[in-house]
Coordinates of C-alpha atoms (C1' of nucleotides) in Angstrom, one line a residue:
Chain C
X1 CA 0.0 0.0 0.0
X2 CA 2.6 2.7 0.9
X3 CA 5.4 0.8 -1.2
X4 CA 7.5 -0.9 1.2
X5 CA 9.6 -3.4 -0.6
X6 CA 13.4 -2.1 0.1
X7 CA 15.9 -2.9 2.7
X8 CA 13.8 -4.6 6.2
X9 CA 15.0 -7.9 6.2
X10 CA 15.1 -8.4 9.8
X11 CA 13.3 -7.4 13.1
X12 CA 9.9 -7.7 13.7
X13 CA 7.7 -7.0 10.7
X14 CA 5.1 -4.7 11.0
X15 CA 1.4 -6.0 12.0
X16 CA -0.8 -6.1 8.5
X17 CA -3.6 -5.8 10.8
X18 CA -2.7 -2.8 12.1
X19 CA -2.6 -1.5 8.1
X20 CA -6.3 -2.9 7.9
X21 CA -7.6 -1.8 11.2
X22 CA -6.1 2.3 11.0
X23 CA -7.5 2.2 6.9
X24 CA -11.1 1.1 8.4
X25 CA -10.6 3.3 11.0
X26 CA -9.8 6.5 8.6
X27 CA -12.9 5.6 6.8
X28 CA -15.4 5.5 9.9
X29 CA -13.8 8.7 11.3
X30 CA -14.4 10.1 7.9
X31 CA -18.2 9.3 7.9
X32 CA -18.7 10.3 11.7
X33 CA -16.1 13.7 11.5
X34 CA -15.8 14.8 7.8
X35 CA -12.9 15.5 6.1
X36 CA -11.8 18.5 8.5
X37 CA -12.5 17.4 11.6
X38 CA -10.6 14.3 11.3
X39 CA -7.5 14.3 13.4
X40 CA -4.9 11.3 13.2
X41 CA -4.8 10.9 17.0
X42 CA -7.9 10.1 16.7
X43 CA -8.1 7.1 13.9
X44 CA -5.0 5.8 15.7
X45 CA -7.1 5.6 18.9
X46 CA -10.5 4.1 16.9
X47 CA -7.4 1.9 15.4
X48 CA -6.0 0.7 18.5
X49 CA -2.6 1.7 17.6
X50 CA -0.6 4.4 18.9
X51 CA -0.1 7.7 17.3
X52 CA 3.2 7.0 16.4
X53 CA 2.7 3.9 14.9
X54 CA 0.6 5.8 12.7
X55 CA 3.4 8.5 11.4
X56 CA 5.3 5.8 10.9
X57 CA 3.3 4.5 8.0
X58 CA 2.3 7.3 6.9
X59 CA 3.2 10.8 5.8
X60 CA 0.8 12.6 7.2
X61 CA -3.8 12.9 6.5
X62 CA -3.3 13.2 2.9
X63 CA -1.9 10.0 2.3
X64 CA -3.6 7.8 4.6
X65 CA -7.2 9.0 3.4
X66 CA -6.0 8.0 -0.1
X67 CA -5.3 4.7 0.6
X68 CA -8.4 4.3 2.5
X69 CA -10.8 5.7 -0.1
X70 CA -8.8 3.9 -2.8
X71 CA -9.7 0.8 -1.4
X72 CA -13.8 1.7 -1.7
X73 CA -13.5 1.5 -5.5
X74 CA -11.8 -1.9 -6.1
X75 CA -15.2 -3.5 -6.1
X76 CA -15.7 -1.8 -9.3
X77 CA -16.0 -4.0 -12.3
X78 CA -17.4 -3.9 -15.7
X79 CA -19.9 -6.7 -16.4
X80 CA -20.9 -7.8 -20.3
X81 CA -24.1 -6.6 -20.9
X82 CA -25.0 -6.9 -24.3
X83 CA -25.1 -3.1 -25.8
X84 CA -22.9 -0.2 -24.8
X85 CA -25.2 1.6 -23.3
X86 CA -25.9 -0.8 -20.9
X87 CA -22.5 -1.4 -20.2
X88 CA -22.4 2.4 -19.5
X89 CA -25.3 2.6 -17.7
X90 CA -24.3 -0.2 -15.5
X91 CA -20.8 1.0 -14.4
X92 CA -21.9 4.3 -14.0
X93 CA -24.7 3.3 -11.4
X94 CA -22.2 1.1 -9.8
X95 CA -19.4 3.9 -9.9
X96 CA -22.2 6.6 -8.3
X97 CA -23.5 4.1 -5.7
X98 CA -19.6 4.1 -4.2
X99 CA -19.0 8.0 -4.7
X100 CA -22.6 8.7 -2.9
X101 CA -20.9 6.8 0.5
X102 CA -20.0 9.5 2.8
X103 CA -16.6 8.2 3.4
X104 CA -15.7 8.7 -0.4
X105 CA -17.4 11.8 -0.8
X106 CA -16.0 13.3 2.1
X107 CA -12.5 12.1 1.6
X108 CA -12.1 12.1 -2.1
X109 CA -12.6 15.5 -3.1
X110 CA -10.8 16.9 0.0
X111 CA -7.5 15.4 -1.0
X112 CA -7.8 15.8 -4.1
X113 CA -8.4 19.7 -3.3
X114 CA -4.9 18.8 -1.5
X115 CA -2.9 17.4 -4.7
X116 CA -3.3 20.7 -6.7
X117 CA -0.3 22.2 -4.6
X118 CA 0.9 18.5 -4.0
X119 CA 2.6 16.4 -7.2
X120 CA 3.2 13.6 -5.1
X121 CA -0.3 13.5 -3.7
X122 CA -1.7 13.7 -7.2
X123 CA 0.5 10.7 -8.7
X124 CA -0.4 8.6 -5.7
X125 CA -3.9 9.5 -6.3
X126 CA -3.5 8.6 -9.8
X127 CA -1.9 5.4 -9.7
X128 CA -3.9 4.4 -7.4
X129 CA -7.6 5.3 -7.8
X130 CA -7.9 7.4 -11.8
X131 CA -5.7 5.0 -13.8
X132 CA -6.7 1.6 -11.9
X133 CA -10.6 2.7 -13.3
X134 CA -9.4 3.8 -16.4
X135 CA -9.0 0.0 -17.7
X136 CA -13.3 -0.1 -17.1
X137 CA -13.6 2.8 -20.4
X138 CA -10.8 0.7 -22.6
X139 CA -12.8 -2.3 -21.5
X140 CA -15.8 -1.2 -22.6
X141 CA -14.6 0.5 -25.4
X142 CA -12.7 -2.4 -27.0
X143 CA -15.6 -4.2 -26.8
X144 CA -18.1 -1.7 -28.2
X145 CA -15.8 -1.4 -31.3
X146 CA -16.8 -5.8 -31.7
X147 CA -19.8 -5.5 -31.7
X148 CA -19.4 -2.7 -34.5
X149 CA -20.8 0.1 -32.2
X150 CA -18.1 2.2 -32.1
X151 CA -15.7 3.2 -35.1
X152 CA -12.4 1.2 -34.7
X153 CA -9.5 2.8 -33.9
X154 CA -7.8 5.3 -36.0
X155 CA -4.2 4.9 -33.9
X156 CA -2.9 4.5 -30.6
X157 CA -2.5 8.2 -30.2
X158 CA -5.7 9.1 -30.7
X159 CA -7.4 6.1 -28.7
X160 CA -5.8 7.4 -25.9
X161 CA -6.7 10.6 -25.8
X162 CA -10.6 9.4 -26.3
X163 CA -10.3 7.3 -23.5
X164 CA -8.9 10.4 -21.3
X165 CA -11.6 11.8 -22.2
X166 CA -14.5 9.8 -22.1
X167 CA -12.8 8.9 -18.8
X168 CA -13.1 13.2 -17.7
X169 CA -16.9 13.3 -19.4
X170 CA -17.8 10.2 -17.0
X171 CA -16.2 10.8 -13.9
X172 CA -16.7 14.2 -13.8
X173 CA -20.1 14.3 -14.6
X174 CA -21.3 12.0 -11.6
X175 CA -18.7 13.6 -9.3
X176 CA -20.4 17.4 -10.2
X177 CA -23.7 15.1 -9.8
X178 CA -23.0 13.9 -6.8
X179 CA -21.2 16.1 -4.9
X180 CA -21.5 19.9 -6.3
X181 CA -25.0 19.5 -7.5
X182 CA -25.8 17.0 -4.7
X183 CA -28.6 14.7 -6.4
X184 CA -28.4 11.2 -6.6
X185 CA -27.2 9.7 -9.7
X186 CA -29.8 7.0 -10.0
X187 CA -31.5 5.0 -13.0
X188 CA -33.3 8.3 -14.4
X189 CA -30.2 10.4 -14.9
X190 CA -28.1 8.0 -16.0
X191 CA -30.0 7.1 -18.8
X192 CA -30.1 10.7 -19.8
X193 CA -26.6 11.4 -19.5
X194 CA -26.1 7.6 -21.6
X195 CA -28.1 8.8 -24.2
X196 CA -26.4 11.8 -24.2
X197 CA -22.9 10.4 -24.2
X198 CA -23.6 8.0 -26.8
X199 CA -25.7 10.5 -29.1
X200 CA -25.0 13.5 -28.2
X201 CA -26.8 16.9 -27.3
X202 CA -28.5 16.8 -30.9
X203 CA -29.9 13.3 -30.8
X204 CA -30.9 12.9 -27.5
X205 CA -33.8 15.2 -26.9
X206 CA -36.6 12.4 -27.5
X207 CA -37.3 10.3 -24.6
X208 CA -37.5 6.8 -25.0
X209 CA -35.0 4.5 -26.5
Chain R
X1 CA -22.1 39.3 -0.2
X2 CA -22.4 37.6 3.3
X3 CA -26.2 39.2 3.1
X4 CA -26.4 41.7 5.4
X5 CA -29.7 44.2 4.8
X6 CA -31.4 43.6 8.3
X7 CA -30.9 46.2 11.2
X8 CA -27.7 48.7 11.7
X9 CA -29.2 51.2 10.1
X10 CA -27.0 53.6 12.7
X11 CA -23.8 53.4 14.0
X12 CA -20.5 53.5 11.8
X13 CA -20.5 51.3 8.9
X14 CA -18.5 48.5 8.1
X15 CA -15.0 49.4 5.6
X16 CA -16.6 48.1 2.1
X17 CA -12.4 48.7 1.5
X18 CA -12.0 45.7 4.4
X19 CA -14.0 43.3 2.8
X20 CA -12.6 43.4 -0.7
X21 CA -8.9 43.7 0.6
X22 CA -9.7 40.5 3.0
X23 CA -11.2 39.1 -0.1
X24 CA -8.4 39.5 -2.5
X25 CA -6.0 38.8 0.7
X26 CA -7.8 35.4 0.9
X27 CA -6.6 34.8 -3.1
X28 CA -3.4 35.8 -2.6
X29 CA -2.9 33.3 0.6
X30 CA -4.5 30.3 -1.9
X31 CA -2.1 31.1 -4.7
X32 CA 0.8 31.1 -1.8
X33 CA -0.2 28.7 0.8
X34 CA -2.8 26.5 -0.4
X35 CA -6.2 25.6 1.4
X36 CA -4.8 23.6 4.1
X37 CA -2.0 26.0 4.9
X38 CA -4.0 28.5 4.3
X39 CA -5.2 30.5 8.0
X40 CA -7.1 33.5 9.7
X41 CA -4.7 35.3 11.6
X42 CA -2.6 35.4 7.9
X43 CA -4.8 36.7 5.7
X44 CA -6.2 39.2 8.1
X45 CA -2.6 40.0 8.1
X46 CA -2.0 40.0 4.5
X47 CA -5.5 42.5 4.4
X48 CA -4.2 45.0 7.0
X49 CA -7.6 44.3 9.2
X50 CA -7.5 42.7 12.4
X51 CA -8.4 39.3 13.0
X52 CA -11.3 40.1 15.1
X53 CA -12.5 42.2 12.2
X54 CA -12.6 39.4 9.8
X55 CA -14.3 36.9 12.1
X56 CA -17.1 39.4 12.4
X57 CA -18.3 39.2 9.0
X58 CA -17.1 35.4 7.8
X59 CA -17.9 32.3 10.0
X60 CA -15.1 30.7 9.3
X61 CA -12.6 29.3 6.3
X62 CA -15.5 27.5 4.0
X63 CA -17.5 30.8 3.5
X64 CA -14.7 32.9 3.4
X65 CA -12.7 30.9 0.7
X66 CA -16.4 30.2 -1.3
X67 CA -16.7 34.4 -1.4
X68 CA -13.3 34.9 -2.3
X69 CA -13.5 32.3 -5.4
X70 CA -17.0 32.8 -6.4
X71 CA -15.5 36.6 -7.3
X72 CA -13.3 34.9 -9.8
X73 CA -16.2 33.2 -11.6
X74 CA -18.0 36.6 -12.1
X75 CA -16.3 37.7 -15.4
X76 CA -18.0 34.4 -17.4
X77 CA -20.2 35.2 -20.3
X78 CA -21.4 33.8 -23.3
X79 CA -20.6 36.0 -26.7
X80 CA -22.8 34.8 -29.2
X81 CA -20.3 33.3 -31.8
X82 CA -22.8 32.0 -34.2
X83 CA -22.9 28.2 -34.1
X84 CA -23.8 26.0 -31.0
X85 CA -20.4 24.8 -31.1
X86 CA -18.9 27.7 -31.3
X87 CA -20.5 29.0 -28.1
X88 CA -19.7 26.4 -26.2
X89 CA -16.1 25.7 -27.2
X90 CA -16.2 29.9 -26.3
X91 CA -17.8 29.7 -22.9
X92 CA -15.4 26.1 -22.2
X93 CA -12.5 27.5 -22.8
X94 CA -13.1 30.6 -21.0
X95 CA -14.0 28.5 -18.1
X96 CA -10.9 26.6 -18.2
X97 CA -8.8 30.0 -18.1
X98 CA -10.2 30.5 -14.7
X99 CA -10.1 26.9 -13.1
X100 CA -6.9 27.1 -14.1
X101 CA -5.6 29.8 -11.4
X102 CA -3.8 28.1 -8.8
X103 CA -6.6 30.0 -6.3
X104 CA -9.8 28.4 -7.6
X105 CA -8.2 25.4 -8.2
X106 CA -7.0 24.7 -4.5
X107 CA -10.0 26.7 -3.2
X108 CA -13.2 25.2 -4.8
X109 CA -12.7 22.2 -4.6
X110 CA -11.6 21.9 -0.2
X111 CA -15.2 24.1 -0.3
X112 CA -16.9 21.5 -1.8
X113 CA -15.4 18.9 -0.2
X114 CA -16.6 20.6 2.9
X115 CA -19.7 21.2 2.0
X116 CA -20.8 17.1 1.7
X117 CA -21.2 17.7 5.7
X118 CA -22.6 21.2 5.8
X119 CA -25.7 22.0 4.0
X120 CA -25.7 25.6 4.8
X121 CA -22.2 26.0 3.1
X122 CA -23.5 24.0 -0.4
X123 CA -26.2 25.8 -0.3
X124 CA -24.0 28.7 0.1
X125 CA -21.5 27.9 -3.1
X126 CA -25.0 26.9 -5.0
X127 CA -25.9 30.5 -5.0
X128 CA -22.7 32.3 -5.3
X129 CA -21.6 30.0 -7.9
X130 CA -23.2 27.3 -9.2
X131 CA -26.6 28.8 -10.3
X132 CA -25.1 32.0 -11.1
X133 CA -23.4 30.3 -14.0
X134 CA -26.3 28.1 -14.7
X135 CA -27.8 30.8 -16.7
X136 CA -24.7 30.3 -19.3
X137 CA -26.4 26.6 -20.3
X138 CA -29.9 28.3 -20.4
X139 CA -28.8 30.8 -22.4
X140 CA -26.7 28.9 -24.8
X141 CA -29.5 26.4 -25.5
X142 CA -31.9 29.0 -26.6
X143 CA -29.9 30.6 -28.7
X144 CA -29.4 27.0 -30.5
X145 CA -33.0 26.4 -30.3
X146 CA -33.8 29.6 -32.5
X147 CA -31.0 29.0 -34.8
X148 CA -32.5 24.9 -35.2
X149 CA -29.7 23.3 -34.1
X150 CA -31.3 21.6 -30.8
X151 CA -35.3 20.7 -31.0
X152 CA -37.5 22.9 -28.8
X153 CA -38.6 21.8 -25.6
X154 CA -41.1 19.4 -24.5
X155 CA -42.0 20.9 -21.2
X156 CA -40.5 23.0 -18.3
X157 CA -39.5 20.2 -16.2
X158 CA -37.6 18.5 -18.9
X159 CA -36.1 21.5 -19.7
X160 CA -34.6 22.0 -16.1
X161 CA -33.3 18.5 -16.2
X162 CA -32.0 18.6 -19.5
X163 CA -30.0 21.9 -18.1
X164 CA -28.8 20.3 -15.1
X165 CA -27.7 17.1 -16.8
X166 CA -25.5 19.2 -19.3
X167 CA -24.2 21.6 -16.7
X168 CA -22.9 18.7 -15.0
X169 CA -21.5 17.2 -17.7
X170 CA -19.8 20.3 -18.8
X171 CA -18.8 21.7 -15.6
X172 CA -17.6 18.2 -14.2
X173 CA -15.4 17.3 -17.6
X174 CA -13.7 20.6 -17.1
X175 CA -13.1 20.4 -13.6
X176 CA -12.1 16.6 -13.9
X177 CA -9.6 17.3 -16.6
X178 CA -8.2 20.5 -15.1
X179 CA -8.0 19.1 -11.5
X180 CA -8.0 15.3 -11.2
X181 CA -6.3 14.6 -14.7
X182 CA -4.3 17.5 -14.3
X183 CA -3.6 18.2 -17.9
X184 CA -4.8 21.7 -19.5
X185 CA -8.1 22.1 -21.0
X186 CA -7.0 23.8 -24.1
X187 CA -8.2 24.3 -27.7
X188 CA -7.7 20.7 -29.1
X189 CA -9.2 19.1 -25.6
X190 CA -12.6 21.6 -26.0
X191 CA -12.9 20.7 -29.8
X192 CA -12.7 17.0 -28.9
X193 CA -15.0 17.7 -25.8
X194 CA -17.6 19.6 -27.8
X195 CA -17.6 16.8 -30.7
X196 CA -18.9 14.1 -28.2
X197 CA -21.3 16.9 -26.5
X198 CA -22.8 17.4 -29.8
X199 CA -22.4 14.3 -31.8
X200 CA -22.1 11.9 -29.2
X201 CA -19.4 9.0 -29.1
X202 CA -20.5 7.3 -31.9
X203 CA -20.8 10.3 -34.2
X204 CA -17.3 11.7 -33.0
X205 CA -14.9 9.2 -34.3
X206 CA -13.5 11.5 -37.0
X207 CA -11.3 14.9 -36.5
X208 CA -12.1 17.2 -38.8
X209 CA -15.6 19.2 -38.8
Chain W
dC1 C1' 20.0 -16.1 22.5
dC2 C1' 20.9 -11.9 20.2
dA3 C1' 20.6 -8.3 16.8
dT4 C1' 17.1 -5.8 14.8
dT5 C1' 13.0 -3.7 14.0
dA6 C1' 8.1 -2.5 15.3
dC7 C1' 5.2 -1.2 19.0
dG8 C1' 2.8 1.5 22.9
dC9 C1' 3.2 5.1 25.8
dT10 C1' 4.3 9.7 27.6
dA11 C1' 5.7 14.2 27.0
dC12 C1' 6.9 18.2 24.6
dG13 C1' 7.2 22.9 21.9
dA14 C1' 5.0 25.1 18.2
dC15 C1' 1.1 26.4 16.1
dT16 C1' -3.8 27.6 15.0
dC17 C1' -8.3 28.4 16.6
dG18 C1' -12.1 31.3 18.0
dT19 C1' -13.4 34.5 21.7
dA20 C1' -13.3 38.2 25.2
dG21 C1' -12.3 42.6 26.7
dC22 C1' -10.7 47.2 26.1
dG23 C1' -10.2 52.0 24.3
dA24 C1' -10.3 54.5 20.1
dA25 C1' -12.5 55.8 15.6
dA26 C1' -16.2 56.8 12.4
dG27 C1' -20.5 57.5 10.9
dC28 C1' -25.7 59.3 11.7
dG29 C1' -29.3 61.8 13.7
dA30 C1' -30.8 65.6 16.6
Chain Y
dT1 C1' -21.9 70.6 17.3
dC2 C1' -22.8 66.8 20.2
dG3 C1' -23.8 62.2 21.6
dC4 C1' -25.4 57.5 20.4
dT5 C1' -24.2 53.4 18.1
dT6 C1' -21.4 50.2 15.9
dT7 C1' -17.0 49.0 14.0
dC8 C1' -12.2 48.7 14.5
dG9 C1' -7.4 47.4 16.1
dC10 C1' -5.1 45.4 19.7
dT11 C1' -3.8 42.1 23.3
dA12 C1' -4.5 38.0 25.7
dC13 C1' -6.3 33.7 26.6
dG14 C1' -7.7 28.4 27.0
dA15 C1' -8.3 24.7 24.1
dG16 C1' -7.0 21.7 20.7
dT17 C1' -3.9 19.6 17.1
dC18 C1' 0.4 18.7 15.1
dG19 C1' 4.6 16.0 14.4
dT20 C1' 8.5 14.3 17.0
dA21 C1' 11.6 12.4 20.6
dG22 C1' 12.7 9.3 24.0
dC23 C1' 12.1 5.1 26.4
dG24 C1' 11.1 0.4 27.6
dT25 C1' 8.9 -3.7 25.7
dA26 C1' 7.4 -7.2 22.2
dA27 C1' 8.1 -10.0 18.1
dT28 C1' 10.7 -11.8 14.6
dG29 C1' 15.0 -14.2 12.0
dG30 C1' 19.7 -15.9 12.1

DNA sequence: CCATTACGCTACGACTCGTAGCGAAAGCGA
DNA sequence: TCGCTTTCGCTACGAGTCGTAGCGTAATGG
């Protein structure tokens, strides 16, 4: 989790336990407290772990609430379901059901807030959040392009700028759903914002399918 | 700003030159300092006011910070360029420019973060920010619904929805790009962005208009 | 059984917070 | 002009958090 491979052959290795108990910890004091109120004395005492024990894992708030929320969205796959837009509509439901959890909302945005005037906050939060989903849009993508419902590529440049930015249309739109806007993202908007993703603003204005 | 009409009608009245030199003060400690980093006693410092001063008109960091950024966010308009796309790749990139400064970057987004656990304070950056540029999507649409390039509407309520849905796409793809992916939302990333917004994915494959 | 590392605990200086209390300043109405 | 009212700058304060140091103890591996 925090990239501890070098050097510690010997001596007593550190409790995985503890890793699991202060990361389910971080996430209860994030639904209880909030992002600001949550100090790191306190997860190490809902923990069971001293303070120290704590630093010594971690730099500091930022990245412990990464790892923690990372962890929320590893449950996110992307089942076959026949069309695209079901495939979208699925993950996307799937994707808003995790970000509508206090813990994520709470934490998520807040260090992400953080990584603007951070580069090694943002690359952590990359690597292990952003790019680990990204494989979901070249998943579904690859397979849309099978079944002849999308174009096929026109070169590995340009495929991955599309998915870069299907990837910022589909995050960022339930994200700004979710959490600026504050409505849920359930069944009847995401089959508007499908239909709008697949056809566009000009195609999409009739209801029904 | 922090709505004050009711009572002091005598006594002496509050610096107007306090509040917009704590408000610019608050910018300049963003840009410097960050959100987290970012405290009271400086930028009532950096303002030449006391710090008493400047907790008697802000409650605290979240309103403070929303005031300060929703000032930036004031300049948007939408210059009628001819062509829905045109608009929008207009209004987009002029968006961009500002969610690009280091303040509202590391500002709006700790605000909204905050605000999953305070209702008052999203009601707050709903009104100071979000709806005031809300108007921008209405606008925009009926231009392109006199000039025939979006159907009319089907009804009031749909109307709102539609609005909200492409705010949200819109807003959130921008903020996604500029904040989480960190890469600049320039010219060739609003053309692409504006393709799938009109044409949807399976009408975008091609460059070229 | 011994070197090595992790752990729990306590204590610490430094810092920020938000508020209280004071005297001085600046308007407004009579 | 005078007095009422409210704001302002300043100082000081208790409370709380931060991140670290120091120490003795616990758990491994050779």
């Amino acid at each position: 989790m925090q990239s501890r491979t070098p050097a510690s052959r010997t001596g007593r290795p550190r409790s995985a336990a503890a890793d699991a108990a202060i990361l389910a910890a971080t996430r209860e004091a994030l639904v209880e407290l909030g992002w600001s109120k949550l100090t790191l004395g306190d997860v190490a005492t809902r923990a069971g772990v001293a303070k120290t024990t704590l630093y010594r894992r971690w730099a500091g708030k930022n990245e412990l609430v990464v790892d923690a929320v990372a962890e929320l969205f590893d449950e996110l796959e992307l089942p076959d379901r026949g069309t695209l837009a079901a495939d979208i509509e699925g993950v996307v439901l799937r994707f808003a059901a995790i970000l509508a959890r206090p813990e994520a909302k709470s934490g998520l945005m807040a260090v992400v807030a953080e990584s603007t005037r951070d580069e090694a906050l943002r690359e952590r939060i990359r690597a292990s959040i952003v790019d680990r989903q990204k494989r979901l849009v070249h998943t579904g993508r690859a397979r849309a392009q099978e079944r002849g419902e999308l174009p096929p590529e026109t070169g590995p440049e340009d495929a991955a700028r599309t998915v870069d930015l299907i990837f910022d249309i589909v995050a960022g739109a339930v994200v700004h759903r979710t959490l600026v806007s504050a409505e849920p993202a359930d069944e009847d908007w995401v089959r508007d914002f499908t239909r709008v993703l697949l056809l566009g603003l000009s195609g999409s204005a009739r209801p029904g399918m």
